[in-house]
Tab-separated table of C-alpha atoms in Angstrom:
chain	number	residue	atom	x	y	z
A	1	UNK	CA	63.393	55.508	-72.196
A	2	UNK	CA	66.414	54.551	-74.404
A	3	UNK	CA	67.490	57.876	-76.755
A	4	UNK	CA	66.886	55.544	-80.004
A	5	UNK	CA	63.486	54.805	-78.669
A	6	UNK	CA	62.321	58.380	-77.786
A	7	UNK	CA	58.868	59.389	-79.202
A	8	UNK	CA	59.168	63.482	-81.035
A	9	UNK	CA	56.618	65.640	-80.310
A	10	UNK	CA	56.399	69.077	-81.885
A	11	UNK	CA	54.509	71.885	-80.682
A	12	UNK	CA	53.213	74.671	-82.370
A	13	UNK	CA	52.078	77.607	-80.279
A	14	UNK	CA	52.601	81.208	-80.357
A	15	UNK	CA	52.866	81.791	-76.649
A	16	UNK	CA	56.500	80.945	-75.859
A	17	UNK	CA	55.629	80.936	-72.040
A	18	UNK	CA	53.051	77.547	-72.730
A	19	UNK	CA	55.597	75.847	-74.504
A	20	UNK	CA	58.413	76.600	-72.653
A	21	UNK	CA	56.047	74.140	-70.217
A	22	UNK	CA	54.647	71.491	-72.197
A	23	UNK	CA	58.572	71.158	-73.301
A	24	UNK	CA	59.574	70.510	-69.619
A	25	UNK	CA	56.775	68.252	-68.760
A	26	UNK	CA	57.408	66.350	-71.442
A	27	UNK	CA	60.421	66.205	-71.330
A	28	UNK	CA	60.286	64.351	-68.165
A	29	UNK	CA	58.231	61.938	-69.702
A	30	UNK	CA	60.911	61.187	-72.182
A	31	UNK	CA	59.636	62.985	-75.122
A	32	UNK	CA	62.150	64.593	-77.506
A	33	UNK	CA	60.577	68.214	-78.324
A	34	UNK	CA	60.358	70.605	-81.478
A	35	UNK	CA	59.397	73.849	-81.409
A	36	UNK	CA	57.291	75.736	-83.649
A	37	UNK	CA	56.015	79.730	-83.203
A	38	UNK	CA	54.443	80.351	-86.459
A	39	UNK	CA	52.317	78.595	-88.954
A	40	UNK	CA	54.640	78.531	-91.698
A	41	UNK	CA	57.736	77.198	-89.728
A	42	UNK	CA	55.385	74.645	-87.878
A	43	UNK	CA	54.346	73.504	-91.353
A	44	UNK	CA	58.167	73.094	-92.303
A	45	UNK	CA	59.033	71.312	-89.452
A	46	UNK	CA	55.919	69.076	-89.397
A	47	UNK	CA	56.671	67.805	-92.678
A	48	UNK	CA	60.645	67.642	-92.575
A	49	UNK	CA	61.720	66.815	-89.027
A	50	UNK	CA	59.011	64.160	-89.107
A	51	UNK	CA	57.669	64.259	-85.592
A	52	UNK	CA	55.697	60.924	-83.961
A	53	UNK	CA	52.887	63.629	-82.982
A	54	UNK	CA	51.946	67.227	-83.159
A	55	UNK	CA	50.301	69.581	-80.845
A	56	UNK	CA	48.682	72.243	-82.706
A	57	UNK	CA	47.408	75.434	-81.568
A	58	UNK	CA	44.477	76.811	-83.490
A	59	UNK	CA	45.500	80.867	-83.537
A	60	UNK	CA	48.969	81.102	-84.942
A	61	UNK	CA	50.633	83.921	-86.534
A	62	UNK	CA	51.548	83.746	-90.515
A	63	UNK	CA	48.921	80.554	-91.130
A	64	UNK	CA	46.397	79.151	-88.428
A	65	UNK	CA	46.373	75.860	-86.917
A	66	UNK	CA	43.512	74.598	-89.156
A	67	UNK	CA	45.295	75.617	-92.148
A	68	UNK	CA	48.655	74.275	-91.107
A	69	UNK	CA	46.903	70.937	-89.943
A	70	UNK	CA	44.792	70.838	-93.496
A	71	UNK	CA	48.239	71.240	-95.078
A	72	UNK	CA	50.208	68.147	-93.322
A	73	UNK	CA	47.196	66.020	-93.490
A	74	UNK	CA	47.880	66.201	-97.259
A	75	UNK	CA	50.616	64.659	-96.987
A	76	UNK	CA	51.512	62.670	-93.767
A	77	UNK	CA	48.941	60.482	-91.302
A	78	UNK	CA	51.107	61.659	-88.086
A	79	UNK	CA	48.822	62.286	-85.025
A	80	UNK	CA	48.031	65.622	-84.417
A	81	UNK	CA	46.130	67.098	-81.168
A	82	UNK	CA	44.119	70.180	-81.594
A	83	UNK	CA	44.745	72.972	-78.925
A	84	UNK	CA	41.405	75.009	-78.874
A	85	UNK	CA	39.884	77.882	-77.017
A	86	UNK	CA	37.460	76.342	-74.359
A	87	UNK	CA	34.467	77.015	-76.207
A	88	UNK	CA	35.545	77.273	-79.525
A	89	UNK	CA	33.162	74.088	-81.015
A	90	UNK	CA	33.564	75.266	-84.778
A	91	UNK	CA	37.119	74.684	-84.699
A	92	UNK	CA	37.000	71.556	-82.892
A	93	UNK	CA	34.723	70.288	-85.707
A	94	UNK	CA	36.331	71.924	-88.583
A	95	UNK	CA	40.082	70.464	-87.042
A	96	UNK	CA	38.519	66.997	-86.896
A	97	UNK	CA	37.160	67.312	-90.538
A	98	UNK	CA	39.940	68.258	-91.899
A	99	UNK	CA	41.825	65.151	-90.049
A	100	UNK	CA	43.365	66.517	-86.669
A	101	UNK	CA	43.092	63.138	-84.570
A	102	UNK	CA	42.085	64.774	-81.298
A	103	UNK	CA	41.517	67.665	-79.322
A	104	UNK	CA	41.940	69.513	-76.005
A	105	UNK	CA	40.628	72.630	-74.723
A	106	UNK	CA	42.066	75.623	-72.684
A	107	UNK	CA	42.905	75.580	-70.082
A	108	UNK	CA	43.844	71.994	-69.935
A	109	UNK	CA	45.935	70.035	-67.028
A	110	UNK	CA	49.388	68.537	-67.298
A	111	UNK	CA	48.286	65.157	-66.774
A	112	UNK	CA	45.030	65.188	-68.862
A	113	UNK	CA	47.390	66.487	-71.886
A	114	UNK	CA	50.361	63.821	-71.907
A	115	UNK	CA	47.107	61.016	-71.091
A	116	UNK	CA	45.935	62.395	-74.698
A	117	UNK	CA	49.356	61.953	-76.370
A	118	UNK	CA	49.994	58.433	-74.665
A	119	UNK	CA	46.949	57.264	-76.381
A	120	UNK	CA	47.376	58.551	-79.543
A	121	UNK	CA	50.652	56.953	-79.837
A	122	UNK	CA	49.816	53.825	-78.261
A	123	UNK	CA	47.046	53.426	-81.123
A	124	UNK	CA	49.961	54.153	-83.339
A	125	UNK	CA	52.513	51.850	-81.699
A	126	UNK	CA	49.923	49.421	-81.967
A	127	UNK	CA	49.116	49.242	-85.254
A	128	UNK	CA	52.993	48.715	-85.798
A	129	UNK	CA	52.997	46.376	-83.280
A	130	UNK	CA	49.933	44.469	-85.149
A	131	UNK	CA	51.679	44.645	-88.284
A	132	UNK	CA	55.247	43.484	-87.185
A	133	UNK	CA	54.477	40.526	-84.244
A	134	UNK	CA	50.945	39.846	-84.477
A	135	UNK	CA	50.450	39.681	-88.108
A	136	UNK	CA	52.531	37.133	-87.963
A	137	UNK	CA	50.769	34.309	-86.112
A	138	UNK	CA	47.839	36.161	-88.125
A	139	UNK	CA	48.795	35.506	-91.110
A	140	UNK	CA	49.617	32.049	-90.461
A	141	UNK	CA	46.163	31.416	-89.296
A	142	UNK	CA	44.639	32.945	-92.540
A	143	UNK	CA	46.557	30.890	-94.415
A	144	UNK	CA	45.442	27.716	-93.209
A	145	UNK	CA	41.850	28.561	-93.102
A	146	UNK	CA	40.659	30.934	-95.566
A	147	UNK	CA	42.871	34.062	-95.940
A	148	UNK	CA	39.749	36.026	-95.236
A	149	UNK	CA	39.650	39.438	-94.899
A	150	UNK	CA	43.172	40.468	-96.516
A	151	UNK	CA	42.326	41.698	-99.442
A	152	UNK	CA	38.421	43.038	-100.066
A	153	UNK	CA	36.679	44.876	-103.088
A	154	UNK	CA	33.391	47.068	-102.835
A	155	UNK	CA	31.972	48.961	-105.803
A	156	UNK	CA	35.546	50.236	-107.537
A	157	UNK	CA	37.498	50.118	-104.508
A	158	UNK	CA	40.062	47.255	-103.114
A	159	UNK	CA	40.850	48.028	-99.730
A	160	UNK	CA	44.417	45.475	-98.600
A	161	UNK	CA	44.370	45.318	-94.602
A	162	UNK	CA	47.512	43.787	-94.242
A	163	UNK	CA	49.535	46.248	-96.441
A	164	UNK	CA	47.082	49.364	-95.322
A	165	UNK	CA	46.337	50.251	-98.510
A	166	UNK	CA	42.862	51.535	-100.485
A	167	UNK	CA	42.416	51.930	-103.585
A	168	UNK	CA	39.431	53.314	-106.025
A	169	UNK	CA	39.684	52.154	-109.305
A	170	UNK	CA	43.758	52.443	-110.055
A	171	UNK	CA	44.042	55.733	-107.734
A	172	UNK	CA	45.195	55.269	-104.118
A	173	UNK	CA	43.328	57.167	-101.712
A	174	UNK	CA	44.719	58.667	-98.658
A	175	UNK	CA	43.551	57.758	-95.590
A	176	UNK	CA	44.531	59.036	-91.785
A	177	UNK	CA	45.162	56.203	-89.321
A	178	UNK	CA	41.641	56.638	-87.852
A	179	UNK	CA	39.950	56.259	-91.232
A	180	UNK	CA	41.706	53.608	-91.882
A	181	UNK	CA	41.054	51.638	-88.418
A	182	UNK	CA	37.264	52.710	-88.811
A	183	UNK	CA	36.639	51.073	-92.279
A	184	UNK	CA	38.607	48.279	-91.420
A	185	UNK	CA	36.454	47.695	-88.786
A	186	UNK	CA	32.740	48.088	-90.112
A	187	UNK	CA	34.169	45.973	-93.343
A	188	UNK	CA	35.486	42.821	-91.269
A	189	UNK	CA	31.913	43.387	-89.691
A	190	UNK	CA	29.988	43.955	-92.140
A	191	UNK	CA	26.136	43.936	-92.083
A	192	UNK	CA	26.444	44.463	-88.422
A	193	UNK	CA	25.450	47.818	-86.678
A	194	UNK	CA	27.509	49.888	-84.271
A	195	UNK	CA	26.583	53.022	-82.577
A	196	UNK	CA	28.756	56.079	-82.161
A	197	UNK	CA	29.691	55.222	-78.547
A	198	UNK	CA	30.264	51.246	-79.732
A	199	UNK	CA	32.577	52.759	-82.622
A	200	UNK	CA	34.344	54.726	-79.946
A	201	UNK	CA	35.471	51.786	-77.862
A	202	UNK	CA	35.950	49.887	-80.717
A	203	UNK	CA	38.057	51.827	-82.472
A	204	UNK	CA	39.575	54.678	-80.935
A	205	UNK	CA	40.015	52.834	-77.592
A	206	UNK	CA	38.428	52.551	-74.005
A	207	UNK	CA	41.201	55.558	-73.353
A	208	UNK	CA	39.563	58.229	-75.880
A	209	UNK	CA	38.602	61.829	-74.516
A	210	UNK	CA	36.472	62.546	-77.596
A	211	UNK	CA	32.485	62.635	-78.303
A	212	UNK	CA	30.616	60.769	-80.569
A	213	UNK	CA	30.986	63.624	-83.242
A	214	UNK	CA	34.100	62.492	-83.640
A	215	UNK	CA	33.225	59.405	-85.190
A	216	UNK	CA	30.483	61.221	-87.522
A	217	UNK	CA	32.881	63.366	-88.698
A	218	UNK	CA	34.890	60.321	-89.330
A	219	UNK	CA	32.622	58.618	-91.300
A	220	UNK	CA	31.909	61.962	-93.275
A	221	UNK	CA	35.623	61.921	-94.558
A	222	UNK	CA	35.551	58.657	-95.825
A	223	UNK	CA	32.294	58.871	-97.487
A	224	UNK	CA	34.157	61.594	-99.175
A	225	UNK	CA	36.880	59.750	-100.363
A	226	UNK	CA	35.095	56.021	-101.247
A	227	UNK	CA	31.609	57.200	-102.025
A	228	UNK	CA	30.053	58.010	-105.956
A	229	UNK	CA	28.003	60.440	-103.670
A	230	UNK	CA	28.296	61.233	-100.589
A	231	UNK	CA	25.158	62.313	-99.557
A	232	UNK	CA	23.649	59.475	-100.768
A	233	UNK	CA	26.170	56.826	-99.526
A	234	UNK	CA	25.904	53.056	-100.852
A	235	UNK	CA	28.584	51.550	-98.908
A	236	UNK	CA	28.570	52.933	-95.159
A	237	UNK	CA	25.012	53.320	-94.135
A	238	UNK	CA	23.641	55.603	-91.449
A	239	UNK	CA	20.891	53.614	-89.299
A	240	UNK	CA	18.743	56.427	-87.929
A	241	UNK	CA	19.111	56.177	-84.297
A	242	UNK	CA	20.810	53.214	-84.306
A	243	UNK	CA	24.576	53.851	-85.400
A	244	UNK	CA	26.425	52.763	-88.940
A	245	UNK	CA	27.041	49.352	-90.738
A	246	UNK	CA	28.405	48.745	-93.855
A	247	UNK	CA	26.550	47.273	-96.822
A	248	UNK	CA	27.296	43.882	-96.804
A	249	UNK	CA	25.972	43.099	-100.158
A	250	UNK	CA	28.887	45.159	-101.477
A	251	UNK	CA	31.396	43.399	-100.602
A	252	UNK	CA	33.851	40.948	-102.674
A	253	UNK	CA	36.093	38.856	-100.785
A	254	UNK	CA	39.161	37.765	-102.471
């Protein structure tokens, strides 16, 4: 891997003895590492040394790793991988909530860890990748049919796939890569009904080591940012026992 290329990865981790070996691993593998020992410093360098990925313990001195992932979600979409105790579900939940990407539980292997981080930068890499060669032909295609599908308006909200942007009303609305990819998905397919495990593979990718919660808790967050209310969701529908759709009859293509 050429130096200009290299992906950063920064780890924050109390225990100086478990990054001193997730640096050499992967470090083999190419990576360029960070290191973080604290909350607060992990924060800093999350946000100013710009990392392609974080790995995020969840018990960290000065702030925790929910906290300090709560804090960068605000303001970045970098993927970050949740280090939890082994059956520590609350935090798994609460980290994916509050938009951690992923997570892995301790003790985990070498190989299943930098498997995790491949695939959450491929899904990255690809949605550059989408955006820079595909798009291209894409676009050409939309163009000389209908241009469906680049621009779309539900309720208040105008959601622009090729520029990955969402708005509600005039505000923009912050979305993490995998909200993004999610409602992109049941919109271009709208009417249509997925379940979790279809959503999955759909979505995050044949390569994903989550559950299905993970898409629930998905879903939750951008109900949360789209919805009037919430609980009582107009646009993304929950089929019982079947999986989600979105509301077809919402939807203005322009």
């Amino acid at each position: 891997m050429e130096e200009k290329n290299k992906k950063r990865i920064l780890i924050i981790d109390d225990e100086k003895p478990i990054v001193d070996i997730l640096t050499y691993n992967l470090q083999k593998e190419g990576y360029e590492i960070i290191e973080a020992y604290d909350g607060e410093v992990g924060y800093d360098r999350a946000i100013n040394d710009k990392p392609d990925l974080i790995l995020l313990d969840v018990m960290l001195p000065k702030q925790d790793g929910l906290t300090v992932c709560r804090k960068v979600r605000e303001k970045s979409s970098v993927p970050i991988i949740m280090l939890t105790a082994k059956e520590d579900v609350v935090d798994k939940i609460i980290g994916l909530e509050i938009g951690a990407d992923d997570y892995i539980t301790k003790p985990y292997s070498t190989r299943e860890l930098i498997a995790r981080i491949k695939a959450n930068l491929r899904k990255v890499e690809a949605i550059s990748s989408e955006i820079t060669l595909k798009r291209i032909e894409e676009q050409e295609k939309i163009k000389k049919e209908e241009k469906k599908n680049v621009v779309v308006s539900f309720g208040d909200a105008t959601i622009d796939f090729e520029r990955y942007l969402l708005k509600v009303g005039e505000n923009p609305i912050e979305l993490t890569l995998r909200e993004f990819e999610l409602l992109k998905f049941l919109i271009q397919n709208k009417g249509q009904i997925f379940s979790r495990e279809q959503l999955l593979e759909k979505v995050w990718g044949y390569d994903y080591y989550g559950d299905v919660r993970t898409v629930d808790v998905t879903v939750r967050r951008i109900r949360e940012k789209i919805e009037k209310d919430s609980s009582s969701p107009e646009y993304i529908l929950t089929k019982r026992g079947l999986g989600y759709t979105f509301n077809s009859d919402t939807i203005n293509e322009q």
